Amino acid sequence: VRHDLGRARLMLGQERAARGEDGGSDCAAAVREVTIALGRNGENPDFRQTLGKAHGLLGDLEDRARRDGRPDWERSAAAYAEAFAADPKLVDPGYQAGRFWLKIAVSDATRQEDPVRRYAQAIAMLDAALERDPGHVPSRSTRGYAWYLIGESQRKSDGDPRASFEKAIADYDDVLRRGSQAADSWFQRALVRMAMGRARDARLPEAEEGDRGAIEDYSEGLKRRPADVEARANRARAGRLMGDVLVA
């Protein structure tokens, strides 16, 4: 009963947040009810997933209000990780835990804090999810984005990002090979291809190859989402780097 009450309060909080209202009090009530339920049945992975959702939304609401959402995101990641560990058949909680560790890492980087440990936690959870289901597209796509961000972090600190970028490309290649035709999959691989070309050396043929590949990927994505202004601007930028003129 406590879990049902918590889930109902969470749904109310989600509805209010979707309308731009403050659903924080409902999410906090959901956390209280589900925590009581876990005290009576601490092994139930469904309860832990509900707790993860509630803390995740609380963190999102804090972030939306320009406050620090990381404490609740960390609690969310921990709850999802516990659900993942409790049932070897589950995949999504591992993905969710990795997704929230990645959000924390991005927030760390934005605040000029070292995100390396958080990136490692995100990768570890996404690896574990993919061990259970290699075809889980959300996990593979998110891991690709994590490797891209790690590569960018390495590049900014004068490290060598190429291995990280290559892992990102491999994940996006797999996502597209498995039939995902979402525009974001093409746009994300294009972003990594451009970054990889620049990381090698803008004067080398590999850089031009990366730019050309990025243009092709942006074009494929734009067939699926032609109104995406940012993707059109990025495709034009790749064309300028090659010395071509593309109409955005």
mmCIF file of N, CA and C in Angstrom, residues 110-193:
data_model
loop_
_atom_site.group_PDB
_atom_site.id
_atom_site.type_symbol
_atom_site.label_atom_id
_atom_site.label_comp_id
_atom_site.label_asym_id
_atom_site.label_seq_id
_atom_site.Cartn_x
_atom_site.Cartn_y
_atom_site.Cartn_z
ATOM 1 N N THR A 110 30.398 21.351 -15.626
ATOM 2 C CA THR A 110 29.859 22.706 -15.746
ATOM 3 C C THR A 110 30.297 23.582 -14.585
ATOM 4 N N ARG A 111 30.452 22.959 -13.425
ATOM 5 C CA ARG A 111 30.874 23.696 -12.227
ATOM 6 C C ARG A 111 32.392 23.726 -12.066
ATOM 7 N N GLN A 112 33.118 23.352 -13.116
ATOM 8 C CA GLN A 112 34.586 23.346 -13.094
ATOM 9 C C GLN A 112 35.137 22.364 -12.065
ATOM 10 N N GLU A 113 34.385 21.284 -11.806
ATOM 11 C CA GLU A 113 34.850 20.219 -10.939
ATOM 12 C C GLU A 113 35.263 19.024 -11.780
ATOM 13 N N ASP A 114 36.070 18.145 -11.216
ATOM 14 C CA ASP A 114 36.598 17.008 -11.964
ATOM 15 C C ASP A 114 35.509 15.941 -12.151
ATOM 16 N N PRO A 115 35.112 15.656 -13.402
ATOM 17 C CA PRO A 115 34.030 14.705 -13.627
ATOM 18 C C PRO A 115 34.500 13.264 -13.846
ATOM 19 N N VAL A 116 35.804 13.005 -13.752
ATOM 20 C CA VAL A 116 36.347 11.716 -14.188
ATOM 21 C C VAL A 116 35.715 10.542 -13.439
ATOM 22 N N ARG A 117 35.611 10.651 -12.118
ATOM 23 C CA ARG A 117 35.068 9.530 -11.340
ATOM 24 C C ARG A 117 33.616 9.260 -11.716
ATOM 25 N N ARG A 118 32.854 10.313 -11.955
ATOM 26 C CA ARG A 118 31.449 10.137 -12.325
ATOM 27 C C ARG A 118 31.325 9.508 -13.718
ATOM 28 N N TYR A 119 32.180 9.938 -14.639
ATOM 29 C CA TYR A 119 32.172 9.312 -15.962
ATOM 30 C C TYR A 119 32.439 7.812 -15.831
ATOM 31 N N ALA A 120 33.403 7.447 -14.988
ATOM 32 C CA ALA A 120 33.739 6.030 -14.804
ATOM 33 C C ALA A 120 32.557 5.250 -14.239
ATOM 34 N N GLN A 121 31.829 5.859 -13.310
ATOM 35 C CA GLN A 121 30.646 5.200 -12.740
ATOM 36 C C GLN A 121 29.564 5.023 -13.792
ATOM 37 N N ALA A 122 29.386 6.034 -14.637
ATOM 38 C CA ALA A 122 28.387 5.931 -15.710
ATOM 39 C C ALA A 122 28.751 4.808 -16.674
ATOM 40 N N ILE A 123 30.000 4.775 -17.116
ATOM 41 C CA ILE A 123 30.449 3.745 -18.052
ATOM 42 C C ILE A 123 30.282 2.360 -17.443
ATOM 43 N N ALA A 124 30.631 2.210 -16.165
ATOM 44 C CA ALA A 124 30.541 0.899 -15.517
ATOM 45 C C ALA A 124 29.105 0.377 -15.501
ATOM 46 N N MET A 125 28.140 1.252 -15.192
ATOM 47 C CA MET A 125 26.747 0.810 -15.162
ATOM 48 C C MET A 125 26.224 0.502 -16.558
ATOM 49 N N LEU A 126 26.602 1.311 -17.532
ATOM 50 C CA LEU A 126 26.150 1.065 -18.902
ATOM 51 C C LEU A 126 26.789 -0.198 -19.464
ATOM 52 N N ASP A 127 28.055 -0.446 -19.120
ATOM 53 C CA ASP A 127 28.696 -1.711 -19.506
ATOM 54 C C ASP A 127 27.918 -2.897 -18.947
ATOM 55 N N ALA A 128 27.544 -2.795 -17.665
ATOM 56 C CA ALA A 128 26.825 -3.900 -17.021
ATOM 57 C C ALA A 128 25.465 -4.133 -17.674
ATOM 58 N N ALA A 129 24.772 -3.051 -18.025
ATOM 59 C CA ALA A 129 23.479 -3.197 -18.695
ATOM 60 C C ALA A 129 23.646 -3.871 -20.053
ATOM 61 N N LEU A 130 24.694 -3.496 -20.773
ATOM 62 C CA LEU A 130 24.922 -4.065 -22.104
ATOM 63 C C LEU A 130 25.422 -5.508 -22.035
ATOM 64 N N GLU A 131 26.033 -5.897 -20.934
ATOM 65 C CA GLU A 131 26.385 -7.304 -20.762
ATOM 66 C C GLU A 131 25.123 -8.154 -20.686
ATOM 67 N N ARG A 132 24.089 -7.616 -20.062
ATOM 68 C CA ARG A 132 22.821 -8.351 -19.970
ATOM 69 C C ARG A 132 22.055 -8.322 -21.281
ATOM 70 N N ASP A 133 22.141 -7.219 -21.993
ATOM 71 C CA ASP A 133 21.411 -7.101 -23.263
ATOM 72 C C ASP A 133 22.223 -6.234 -24.228
ATOM 73 N N PRO A 134 23.070 -6.861 -25.059
ATOM 74 C CA PRO A 134 23.897 -6.092 -25.992
ATOM 75 C C PRO A 134 23.087 -5.252 -26.983
ATOM 76 N N GLY A 135 21.825 -5.583 -27.163
ATOM 77 C CA GLY A 135 20.987 -4.840 -28.107
ATOM 78 C C GLY A 135 20.182 -3.723 -27.466
ATOM 79 N N HIS A 136 20.472 -3.387 -26.207
ATOM 80 C CA HIS A 136 19.719 -2.322 -25.533
ATOM 81 C C HIS A 136 20.201 -0.972 -26.045
ATOM 82 N N VAL A 137 19.461 -0.424 -26.988
ATOM 83 C CA VAL A 137 19.885 0.785 -27.701
ATOM 84 C C VAL A 137 20.068 1.995 -26.788
ATOM 85 N N PRO A 138 19.160 2.265 -25.835
ATOM 86 C CA PRO A 138 19.390 3.431 -24.971
ATOM 87 C C PRO A 138 20.720 3.369 -24.217
ATOM 88 N N SER A 139 21.077 2.175 -23.720
ATOM 89 C CA SER A 139 22.351 2.040 -23.001
ATOM 90 C C SER A 139 23.530 2.283 -23.929
ATOM 91 N N ARG A 140 23.471 1.729 -25.128
ATOM 92 C CA ARG A 140 24.612 1.878 -26.044
ATOM 93 C C ARG A 140 24.730 3.316 -26.534
ATOM 94 N N SER A 141 23.616 3.955 -26.831
ATOM 95 C CA SER A 141 23.659 5.336 -27.283
ATOM 96 C C SER A 141 24.178 6.262 -26.177
ATOM 97 N N THR A 142 23.723 6.014 -24.938
ATOM 98 C CA THR A 142 24.172 6.842 -23.814
ATOM 99 C C THR A 142 25.645 6.608 -23.541
ATOM 100 N N ARG A 143 26.103 5.368 -23.673
ATOM 101 C CA ARG A 143 27.528 5.101 -23.477
ATOM 102 C C ARG A 143 28.354 5.790 -24.563
ATOM 103 N N GLY A 144 27.829 5.808 -25.794
ATOM 104 C CA GLY A 144 28.528 6.530 -26.844
ATOM 105 C C GLY A 144 28.691 8.000 -26.515
ATOM 106 N N TYR A 145 27.625 8.588 -25.985
ATOM 107 C CA TYR A 145 27.694 10.007 -25.604
ATOM 108 C C TYR A 145 28.667 10.209 -24.448
ATOM 109 N N ALA A 146 28.690 9.257 -23.510
ATOM 110 C CA ALA A 146 29.630 9.352 -22.386
ATOM 111 C C ALA A 146 31.071 9.316 -22.893
ATOM 112 N N TRP A 147 31.364 8.413 -23.822
ATOM 113 C CA TRP A 147 32.730 8.347 -24.361
ATOM 114 C C TRP A 147 33.086 9.632 -25.110
ATOM 115 N N TYR A 148 32.113 10.212 -25.801
ATOM 116 C CA TYR A 148 32.366 11.493 -26.470
ATOM 117 C C TYR A 148 32.721 12.572 -25.449
ATOM 118 N N LEU A 149 31.948 12.652 -24.372
ATOM 119 C CA LEU A 149 32.223 13.668 -23.349
ATOM 120 C C LEU A 149 33.572 13.426 -22.676
ATOM 121 N N ILE A 150 33.911 12.164 -22.448
ATOM 122 C CA ILE A 150 35.223 11.856 -21.882
ATOM 123 C C ILE A 150 36.324 12.328 -22.826
ATOM 124 N N GLY A 151 36.145 12.078 -24.125
ATOM 125 C CA GLY A 151 37.132 12.535 -25.103
ATOM 126 C C GLY A 151 37.277 14.045 -25.118
ATOM 127 N N GLU A 152 36.160 14.748 -25.037
ATOM 128 C CA GLU A 152 36.226 16.212 -24.994
ATOM 129 C C GLU A 152 36.942 16.701 -23.733
ATOM 130 N N SER A 153 36.695 16.022 -22.614
ATOM 131 C CA SER A 153 37.387 16.381 -21.374
ATOM 132 C C SER A 153 38.889 16.159 -21.506
ATOM 133 N N GLN A 154 39.263 15.054 -22.141
ATOM 134 C CA GLN A 154 40.686 14.772 -22.359
ATOM 135 C C GLN A 154 41.313 15.803 -23.292
ATOM 136 N N ARG A 155 40.581 16.172 -24.337
ATOM 137 C CA ARG A 155 41.112 17.148 -25.286
ATOM 138 C C ARG A 155 41.357 18.491 -24.609
ATOM 139 N N LYS A 156 40.419 18.913 -23.767
ATOM 140 C CA LYS A 156 40.539 20.207 -23.106
ATOM 141 C C LYS A 156 41.686 20.242 -22.093
ATOM 142 N N SER A 157 42.052 19.062 -21.576
ATOM 143 C CA SER A 157 43.161 18.999 -20.619
ATOM 144 C C SER A 157 44.470 18.581 -21.292
ATOM 145 N N ASP A 158 44.515 18.732 -22.639
ATOM 146 C CA ASP A 158 45.710 18.417 -23.429
ATOM 147 C C ASP A 158 46.066 16.934 -23.409
ATOM 148 N N GLY A 159 45.076 16.081 -23.173
ATOM 149 C CA GLY A 159 45.293 14.649 -23.284
ATOM 150 C C GLY A 159 44.984 14.173 -24.695
ATOM 151 N N ASP A 160 45.072 12.869 -24.902
ATOM 152 C CA ASP A 160 44.787 12.288 -26.214
ATOM 153 C C ASP A 160 43.384 11.682 -26.180
ATOM 154 N N PRO A 161 42.431 12.281 -26.868
ATOM 155 C CA PRO A 161 41.035 11.818 -26.781
ATOM 156 C C PRO A 161 40.663 10.763 -27.805
ATOM 157 N N ARG A 162 41.601 10.368 -28.679
ATOM 158 C CA ARG A 162 41.211 9.567 -29.832
ATOM 159 C C ARG A 162 40.599 8.218 -29.463
ATOM 160 N N ALA A 163 41.160 7.540 -28.456
ATOM 161 C CA ALA A 163 40.605 6.234 -28.081
ATOM 162 C C ALA A 163 39.171 6.379 -27.592
ATOM 163 N N SER A 164 38.893 7.441 -26.837
ATOM 164 C CA SER A 164 37.520 7.666 -26.346
ATOM 165 C C SER A 164 36.581 7.971 -27.498
ATOM 166 N N PHE A 165 37.020 8.808 -28.434
ATOM 167 C CA PHE A 165 36.182 9.116 -29.593
ATOM 168 C C PHE A 165 35.915 7.864 -30.425
ATOM 169 N N GLU A 166 36.924 7.006 -30.557
ATOM 170 C CA GLU A 166 36.741 5.778 -31.332
ATOM 171 C C GLU A 166 35.717 4.856 -30.678
ATOM 172 N N LYS A 167 35.732 4.802 -29.342
ATOM 173 C CA LYS A 167 34.734 3.991 -28.636
ATOM 174 C C LYS A 167 33.338 4.581 -28.827
ATOM 175 N N ALA A 168 33.247 5.906 -28.827
ATOM 176 C CA ALA A 168 31.947 6.547 -29.072
ATOM 177 C C ALA A 168 31.434 6.206 -30.459
ATOM 178 N N ILE A 169 32.298 6.313 -31.461
ATOM 179 C CA ILE A 169 31.909 5.976 -32.835
ATOM 180 C C ILE A 169 31.440 4.527 -32.918
ATOM 181 N N ALA A 170 32.162 3.624 -32.267
ATOM 182 C CA ALA A 170 31.793 2.203 -32.312
ATOM 183 C C ALA A 170 30.405 1.984 -31.726
ATOM 184 N N ASP A 171 30.090 2.686 -30.637
ATOM 185 C CA ASP A 171 28.754 2.532 -30.050
ATOM 186 C C ASP A 171 27.674 3.071 -30.980
ATOM 187 N N TYR A 172 27.911 4.234 -31.581
ATOM 188 C CA TYR A 172 26.903 4.788 -32.489
ATOM 189 C C TYR A 172 26.786 3.948 -33.762
ATOM 190 N N ASP A 173 27.904 3.392 -34.233
ATOM 191 C CA ASP A 173 27.837 2.479 -35.375
ATOM 192 C C ASP A 173 26.905 1.309 -35.055
ATOM 193 N N ASP A 174 27.062 0.776 -33.848
ATOM 194 C CA ASP A 174 26.241 -0.373 -33.446
ATOM 195 C C ASP A 174 24.773 0.009 -33.347
ATOM 196 N N VAL A 175 24.494 1.185 -32.776
ATOM 197 C CA VAL A 175 23.111 1.651 -32.657
ATOM 198 C C VAL A 175 22.461 1.745 -34.035
ATOM 199 N N LEU A 176 23.175 2.333 -34.990
ATOM 200 C CA LEU A 176 22.619 2.499 -36.332
ATOM 201 C C LEU A 176 22.519 1.154 -37.058
ATOM 202 N N ARG A 177 23.484 0.277 -36.812
ATOM 203 C CA ARG A 177 23.451 -1.040 -37.447
ATOM 204 C C ARG A 177 22.273 -1.869 -36.956
ATOM 205 N N ARG A 178 21.872 -1.627 -35.714
ATOM 206 C CA ARG A 178 20.751 -2.373 -35.153
ATOM 207 C C ARG A 178 19.396 -1.800 -35.572
ATOM 208 N N GLY A 179 19.417 -0.802 -36.405
ATOM 209 C CA GLY A 179 18.173 -0.334 -36.996
ATOM 210 C C GLY A 179 17.613 0.944 -36.432
ATOM 211 N N SER A 180 18.306 1.546 -35.455
ATOM 212 C CA SER A 180 17.812 2.829 -34.949
ATOM 213 C C SER A 180 17.990 3.888 -36.027
ATOM 214 N N GLN A 181 16.898 4.490 -36.435
ATOM 215 C CA GLN A 181 16.964 5.533 -37.456
ATOM 216 C C GLN A 181 16.578 6.895 -36.879
ATOM 217 N N ALA A 182 16.655 7.018 -35.548
ATOM 218 C CA ALA A 182 16.346 8.292 -34.914
ATOM 219 C C ALA A 182 17.351 9.348 -35.358
ATOM 220 N N ALA A 183 16.872 10.555 -35.579
ATOM 221 C CA ALA A 183 17.750 11.636 -36.027
ATOM 222 C C ALA A 183 18.896 11.850 -35.049
ATOM 223 N N ASP A 184 18.621 11.730 -33.755
ATOM 224 C CA ASP A 184 19.660 11.977 -32.759
ATOM 225 C C ASP A 184 20.847 11.037 -32.924
ATOM 226 N N SER A 185 20.608 9.795 -33.328
ATOM 227 C CA SER A 185 21.710 8.849 -33.514
ATOM 228 C C SER A 185 22.664 9.339 -34.602
ATOM 229 N N TRP A 186 22.107 9.854 -35.683
ATOM 230 C CA TRP A 186 22.945 10.397 -36.760
ATOM 231 C C TRP A 186 23.650 11.675 -36.318
ATOM 232 N N PHE A 187 22.936 12.549 -35.636
ATOM 233 C CA PHE A 187 23.536 13.814 -35.198
ATOM 234 C C PHE A 187 24.671 13.574 -34.204
ATOM 235 N N GLN A 188 24.476 12.622 -33.298
ATOM 236 C CA GLN A 188 25.495 12.371 -32.285
ATOM 237 C C GLN A 188 26.753 11.771 -32.912
ATOM 238 N N ARG A 189 26.582 10.850 -33.855
ATOM 239 C CA ARG A 189 27.774 10.296 -34.497
ATOM 240 C C ARG A 189 28.486 11.373 -35.308
ATOM 241 N N ALA A 190 27.732 12.259 -35.930
ATOM 242 C CA ALA A 190 28.344 13.358 -36.678
ATOM 243 C C ALA A 190 29.192 14.233 -35.763
ATOM 244 N N LEU A 191 28.678 14.520 -34.588
ATOM 245 C CA LEU A 191 29.411 15.350 -33.627
ATOM 246 C C LEU A 191 30.745 14.710 -33.261
ATOM 247 N N VAL A 192 30.727 13.404 -33.031
ATOM 248 C CA VAL A 192 31.964 12.709 -32.670
ATOM 249 C C VAL A 192 32.918 12.665 -33.854
ATOM 250 N N ARG A 193 32.404 12.460 -35.052
ATOM 251 C CA ARG A 193 33.275 12.410 -36.236
ATOM 252 C C ARG A 193 34.006 13.739 -36.440
#
